[in-house]
Coordinates of C-alpha atoms and ligand atoms in Angstrom, one line a residue:
M104 CA 0.0 0.0 0.0
N105 CA 1.2 3.5 -0.7
K106 CA 2.2 5.6 2.3
P107 CA 0.1 8.7 3.0
R108 CA 1.8 11.9 1.9
I109 CA 3.1 14.9 3.8
F110 CA 4.1 18.2 2.3
S111 CA 5.8 21.2 3.8
G112 CA 8.1 24.1 3.0
I113 CA 10.1 27.0 4.3
Q114 CA 10.7 30.4 2.7
P115 CA 14.3 31.3 1.8
S116 CA 13.7 34.8 3.2
G117 CA 15.8 35.4 6.2
N118 CA 17.9 33.7 8.9
L119 CA 16.5 30.3 9.7
H120 CA 16.2 29.9 13.5
I121 CA 15.7 27.2 16.1
G122 CA 11.9 28.0 15.9
N123 CA 11.9 26.8 12.3
Y124 CA 13.8 23.7 13.3
L125 CA 11.8 22.8 16.4
G126 CA 8.4 23.9 15.0
A127 CA 8.7 22.3 11.6
I128 CA 11.9 20.4 10.4
K129 CA 12.4 18.3 13.6
N130 CA 8.9 16.8 13.0
W131 CA 9.6 16.3 9.3
V132 CA 12.7 14.2 10.2
K133 CA 10.6 12.0 12.4
L134 CA 7.6 11.7 10.0
Q135 CA 9.7 10.9 6.9
D136 CA 9.8 7.2 7.8
Q137 CA 6.1 6.8 7.9
Y138 CA 5.0 9.2 5.1
D139 CA 5.7 9.8 1.5
S140 CA 7.4 13.1 2.2
I141 CA 7.8 16.1 0.0
F142 CA 9.7 19.2 1.3
C143 CA 10.0 22.3 -0.8
V144 CA 12.0 25.5 -0.7
V145 CA 9.3 28.0 -1.4
D146 CA 11.1 30.7 -3.3
M147 CA 7.9 32.0 -5.0
H148 CA 6.6 32.8 -1.5
A149 CA 9.8 34.6 -0.6
I150 CA 9.4 37.1 -3.4
T151 CA 6.1 38.4 -1.9
V152 CA 8.4 40.8 -0.1
P153 CA 11.4 42.4 -1.7
Q154 CA 14.5 40.1 -2.1
D155 CA 18.0 40.8 -3.3
P156 CA 18.4 38.3 -6.2
A157 CA 21.9 37.1 -5.2
E158 CA 20.8 36.7 -1.6
L159 CA 17.7 34.8 -2.7
R160 CA 19.7 32.4 -4.7
R161 CA 22.2 31.8 -1.9
R162 CA 19.4 31.4 0.7
T163 CA 17.4 29.0 -1.5
I164 CA 20.4 26.6 -1.5
E165 CA 21.1 27.3 2.2
V166 CA 17.5 26.2 3.2
A167 CA 18.0 23.0 1.3
K168 CA 21.3 22.5 3.1
V169 CA 19.4 23.0 6.4
Y170 CA 16.9 20.3 5.5
L171 CA 19.7 17.9 4.7
A172 CA 21.9 18.7 7.7
S173 CA 18.9 18.3 10.0
G174 CA 18.4 14.8 8.9
I175 CA 16.0 14.9 5.9
D176 CA 17.2 12.0 3.9
P177 CA 16.9 12.4 0.1
K178 CA 16.6 8.6 -0.2
K179 CA 13.4 8.7 1.9
S180 CA 12.1 12.2 1.1
T181 CA 11.8 14.4 -2.0
L182 CA 13.3 17.9 -1.9
F183 CA 12.8 20.5 -4.5
I184 CA 12.6 24.2 -5.3
Q185 CA 9.0 25.6 -5.8
S186 CA 9.8 27.7 -8.8
H187 CA 11.1 24.6 -10.7
I188 CA 7.5 23.3 -10.9
S189 CA 5.4 25.9 -12.7
E190 CA 2.2 24.0 -12.0
H191 CA 2.2 25.6 -8.5
A192 CA 1.6 29.1 -10.0
E193 CA -1.0 27.7 -12.5
L194 CA -3.0 26.0 -9.9
A195 CA -2.8 29.1 -7.7
W196 CA -4.3 31.1 -10.5
I197 CA -7.2 28.7 -10.8
L198 CA -7.8 28.6 -7.0
N199 CA -7.7 32.4 -7.0
T200 CA -11.0 32.3 -8.9
I201 CA -12.8 30.4 -6.2
A202 CA -11.3 32.2 -3.2
K203 CA -13.0 35.3 -1.8
I204 CA -11.3 38.6 -1.0
P205 CA -12.5 38.7 2.7
E206 CA -11.1 35.2 3.2
L207 CA -7.6 36.6 2.4
E208 CA -8.2 39.9 4.2
K209 CA -8.6 38.1 7.5
M210 CA -5.3 36.3 7.3
T211 CA -3.2 37.4 10.3
Q212 CA 0.1 36.8 8.6
F213 CA -0.9 39.1 5.8
K214 CA -2.1 41.8 8.2
D215 CA 1.1 41.7 10.2
K216 CA 3.4 41.7 7.1
A217 CA 1.3 44.4 5.3
Q218 CA 1.5 46.5 8.4
K219 CA 5.3 46.1 8.5
A220 CA 5.6 47.0 4.8
G221 CA 3.2 49.9 5.1
K222 CA -0.3 49.0 3.6
E223 CA 0.3 51.1 0.5
S224 CA 3.5 49.2 -0.5
A225 CA 2.4 45.6 0.3
S226 CA 2.3 43.6 -2.9
V227 CA -0.7 41.8 -4.4
G228 CA 1.5 38.7 -4.1
L229 CA 1.7 39.1 -0.4
F230 CA -2.1 39.2 -0.3
D231 CA -2.4 36.2 -2.5
Y232 CA 0.3 34.2 -0.7
P233 CA -2.1 31.7 1.1
I234 CA -3.6 30.7 -2.3
L235 CA -0.1 29.7 -3.5
M236 CA 0.4 27.8 -0.3
A237 CA -2.9 26.0 -0.9
S238 CA -1.8 25.2 -4.3
D239 CA 1.5 23.7 -3.0
I240 CA -0.4 21.4 -0.7
L241 CA -3.3 20.4 -3.0
L242 CA -1.2 19.6 -6.0
Y243 CA 0.3 16.5 -4.4
D244 CA -2.7 14.9 -2.7
T245 CA -1.2 15.9 0.7
E246 CA -2.8 14.4 3.8
L247 CA -0.7 16.0 6.5
V248 CA 1.1 19.3 6.6
P249 CA 3.6 19.5 9.5
V250 CA 4.0 23.2 10.4
G251 CA 4.2 25.7 13.3
K252 CA 1.1 27.3 14.8
D253 CA 1.4 30.5 12.6
Q254 CA 0.5 28.4 9.5
L255 CA -2.7 26.9 10.9
Q256 CA -4.9 29.6 9.5
H257 CA -3.5 29.1 6.0
I258 CA -4.1 25.4 6.2
E259 CA -7.7 26.0 7.3
L260 CA -8.1 28.1 4.1
T261 CA -6.5 25.4 2.1
R262 CA -9.2 23.0 3.4
T263 CA -12.0 25.4 2.6
L264 CA -10.8 25.9 -0.9
A265 CA -10.4 22.2 -1.5
E266 CA -13.9 21.5 -0.2
R267 CA -15.3 24.3 -2.3
F268 CA -13.6 23.0 -5.5
N269 CA -14.7 19.4 -4.8
K270 CA -18.2 20.5 -4.3
K271 CA -18.3 22.6 -7.4
F272 CA -16.4 20.3 -9.8
G273 CA -16.5 16.8 -8.2
K274 CA -13.9 15.1 -5.9
T275 CA -10.5 16.3 -7.0
F276 CA -8.5 17.2 -3.9
I277 CA -7.7 15.4 -0.7
I278 CA -8.7 17.6 2.3
P279 CA -5.3 18.0 4.2
K280 CA -4.8 18.2 8.0
A281 CA -2.2 20.2 9.8
F282 CA 0.3 18.5 12.1
T283 CA 1.8 20.3 15.1
T284 CA 3.2 19.4 18.5
K285 CA 2.1 21.4 21.5
E286 CA 5.6 22.2 22.9
S287 CA 7.1 23.2 19.6
E288 CA 4.3 24.8 17.6
N289 CA 5.1 28.3 18.8
I290 CA 8.7 29.0 19.9
M291 CA 8.6 32.6 21.2
G292 CA 11.1 35.4 20.8
L293 CA 14.0 35.5 23.3
D294 CA 13.5 39.3 23.6
D295 CA 9.7 39.1 24.0
P296 CA 7.9 35.9 25.0
T297 CA 4.5 37.3 23.8
K298 CA 5.7 37.3 20.1
K299 CA 6.9 34.3 18.1
M300 CA 10.5 33.8 17.2
S301 CA 10.7 35.3 13.7
K302 CA 13.1 35.4 10.7
S303 CA 12.1 39.0 10.1
A304 CA 12.5 40.2 13.6
S305 CA 14.2 43.6 13.8
S306 CA 16.6 42.6 16.6
E307 CA 18.9 39.6 16.4
Y308 CA 18.3 39.1 20.1
N309 CA 14.8 37.7 19.1
Y310 CA 16.2 34.4 17.8
I311 CA 19.0 31.9 17.7
A312 CA 19.9 31.4 14.1
L313 CA 20.9 28.0 12.9
T314 CA 24.2 29.6 11.8
D315 CA 25.0 31.3 15.1
D316 CA 28.4 30.5 16.5
E317 CA 29.1 29.5 20.1
E318 CA 29.9 33.0 21.3
T319 CA 26.7 34.4 19.7
V320 CA 24.5 31.7 21.3
R321 CA 26.0 32.4 24.8
R322 CA 25.5 36.2 24.3
K323 CA 21.9 35.9 23.1
I324 CA 20.9 33.4 25.8
K325 CA 22.5 35.6 28.5
K326 CA 20.4 38.6 27.2
A327 CA 17.2 36.6 26.8
V328 CA 14.4 38.1 29.0
T329 CA 13.3 36.2 32.0
D330 CA 10.4 36.6 34.4
S331 CA 10.3 38.0 37.9
G332 CA 11.2 35.6 40.8
S333 CA 14.1 33.2 40.7
E334 CA 12.7 29.6 40.7
I335 CA 13.1 27.4 37.6
V336 CA 9.5 26.4 37.1
Y337 CA 7.6 25.4 34.0
N338 CA 4.2 27.2 33.9
D339 CA 2.2 29.9 32.2
S340 CA 2.9 32.5 34.9
K341 CA 6.5 32.5 33.7
P342 CA 6.1 32.6 29.9
A343 CA 9.7 33.6 29.2
L344 CA 11.1 30.8 31.3
K345 CA 8.6 28.4 29.9
N346 CA 9.8 29.2 26.4
L347 CA 13.4 28.6 27.4
I348 CA 12.6 25.3 29.1
N349 CA 10.7 24.2 26.0
I350 CA 13.8 24.9 23.8
Y351 CA 16.0 23.0 26.3
S352 CA 13.5 20.1 26.5
L353 CA 13.0 19.8 22.7
L354 CA 16.8 19.9 22.0
S355 CA 17.8 17.5 24.7
E356 CA 14.8 15.2 24.8
I357 CA 14.4 15.8 28.5
S358 CA 10.9 16.5 29.8
P359 CA 10.1 20.0 31.3
K360 CA 9.4 18.2 34.6
E361 CA 12.9 16.6 34.7
I362 CA 14.4 20.0 33.9
E363 CA 12.5 21.6 36.8
N364 CA 13.8 18.9 39.1
K365 CA 17.3 19.3 37.8
Y366 CA 17.4 23.0 38.6
V367 CA 15.7 23.0 42.0
G368 CA 17.5 25.6 44.1
K369 CA 19.6 26.8 41.2
K370 CA 19.6 30.3 39.7
Y371 CA 18.3 31.6 36.3
S372 CA 22.0 32.1 35.4
D373 CA 22.8 28.4 36.0
F374 CA 19.9 27.3 33.9
K375 CA 20.8 29.8 31.1
N376 CA 24.4 28.7 31.0
A377 CA 23.3 25.1 30.7
L378 CA 20.7 26.0 28.0
A379 CA 23.4 27.8 26.0
E380 CA 25.5 24.6 26.1
V381 CA 22.5 22.4 25.0
I382 CA 21.9 24.7 22.0
I383 CA 25.6 24.7 21.1
N384 CA 25.7 20.9 21.4
Y385 CA 23.0 20.7 18.9
L386 CA 24.3 23.4 16.5
T387 CA 27.9 22.4 16.4
P388 CA 27.5 19.0 14.6
F389 CA 24.6 20.4 12.6
Q390 CA 26.8 23.2 11.3
K391 CA 29.6 20.8 10.5
K392 CA 27.2 18.8 8.4
M393 CA 26.0 21.9 6.6
A394 CA 29.6 23.0 5.8
K395 CA 30.3 19.6 4.2
L396 CA 27.4 20.0 1.7
T397 CA 28.6 21.5 -1.6
D398 CA 26.2 23.7 -3.7
E399 CA 26.7 21.2 -6.6
K400 CA 25.6 18.2 -4.6
V401 CA 22.6 20.1 -3.1
L402 CA 21.5 21.3 -6.6
E403 CA 21.7 17.8 -7.9
I404 CA 19.4 16.6 -5.1
L405 CA 17.0 19.4 -5.8
E406 CA 16.9 18.7 -9.5
E407 CA 16.3 15.0 -8.9
G408 CA 13.5 16.0 -6.5
A409 CA 11.9 18.2 -9.2
K410 CA 12.1 15.4 -11.6
R411 CA 10.2 13.1 -9.2
V412 CA 7.4 15.6 -8.3
R413 CA 6.8 17.1 -11.8
P414 CA 4.7 14.2 -13.1
L415 CA 2.5 14.3 -9.9
A416 CA 1.9 18.0 -10.3
Q417 CA 1.3 17.7 -14.0
K418 CA -1.3 14.9 -13.5
K419 CA -3.2 16.8 -10.8
L420 CA -3.2 20.0 -12.9
R421 CA -4.4 18.2 -16.0
E422 CA -7.3 16.8 -13.9
V423 CA -8.2 20.2 -12.6
K424 CA -8.1 21.8 -16.0
K425 CA -10.3 19.1 -17.4
K426 CA -12.8 19.5 -14.6
I427 CA -13.2 23.3 -15.0
G428 CA -13.6 23.0 -18.7
F429 CA -10.3 24.0 -20.2
V430 CA -9.8 22.5 -23.7
A431 CA -7.0 19.9 -23.4
Ligands
LIG107 P1 8.0 30.0 7.2 O1 9.1 30.0 6.1 O2 7.7 31.3 7.8 O3 8.4 29.1 8.4 C1 8.8 27.7 8.1 C2 8.2 26.8 9.2 O4 8.7 27.2 10.5 C3 7.6 27.3 11.4 N1 7.9 28.4 12.3 C4 7.8 28.2 13.7 N2 7.5 27.2 14.4 C5 7.5 27.3 15.8 N3 7.9 28.5 16.4 C6 8.2 29.6 15.6 N4 8.6 30.7 16.2 C7 8.2 29.4 14.2 N5 8.5 30.3 13.2 C8 8.3 29.6 12.1 C9 6.4 27.7 10.5 O5 5.2 27.5 11.0 C10 6.7 26.9 9.3 O6 6.2 25.6 9.5 N6 3.9 29.7 4.5 C11 5.0 29.0 5.0 C12 5.8 28.2 4.0 C13 4.9 27.4 3.0 C14 4.3 26.2 3.3 C15 3.7 25.7 2.1 C16 4.3 25.4 4.5 C17 4.7 27.7 1.7 N7 3.9 26.7 1.2 C18 3.0 24.5 2.1 C19 3.6 24.2 4.4 C20 2.9 23.8 3.2 C21 5.9 29.9 5.8 O7 5.9 31.1 5.5 O8 6.7 29.3 6.6

């Protein structure tokens, strides 16, 4: 029997951080054994905000290197670059015609990003972004989409569009489900535990980048905000500490309870020093693996991936075109 499919992607649009790893990639690595897995570098999504062309090219390859160095195995999973498969844009156009403007207007990611860009200069692409994401997911008969919490609203819209299309034109799309894990779905900013850790944060003290060196990790963790009091406890009344304990727990596979026990009677500074070491112990071998991957090797894997997914995308798009009445 065929394995059910998962699909997910990351934009090559800024410094990837441990939130991206813990919220998304770490789950992909686990799921790739049970699922037919497709992981995409979504460069077409990245250009919904201005990008420097040379940087975009460099980051696109870098994101693929992050996937591989994190443990995505190209023998088990398929990796490709979104813009290599033009069917994504074609299906997005078709889905545009069944989506409603208010459905996009209420997307919180759009509202946040449009506000940052200044409403007058936000692109139409930024507005339409969730439709392209729906197209990514629906093209491949995806059943499960492993993401962080910030993407749940987009997946809800994807489900709505798939249901609407199926109702209008007959069963065509699988209705996908999101996959998240409670402790990792929303890693918060180190400088502000009320906002998520973000690639586009204005301060580098918001995040630990996957490329940060030891000294930087220690400096950032030292500066990370903490709550009042001094006890190392894991609960909602100490959101900053809860976030740091989550990061510690997810990277070391020790439960929050065990971490609490380990630091009874110790100070925030003891815990923070240990957390910095836990992060460094994860990042050092990861970065070594990344450094070993050549651009040529990675491009080869991405081209191989595009070759594998192209027939799937073509088949689904052909079916869609036929259903809506395009002359074949
Ligand atoms: P992107 O590039 O912003 O983020 C990539 C993944 O990282 C997760 N993530 C987080 N998880 C936990 N805590 C955080 N602080 C955190 N920040 C980011 C995101 O939820 C995401 O899973 N629209 C998507 C990319 C995309 C996509 C798709 C995803 C395009 N097409 C199809 C799934 C399926 C995005 O902007 O992710």
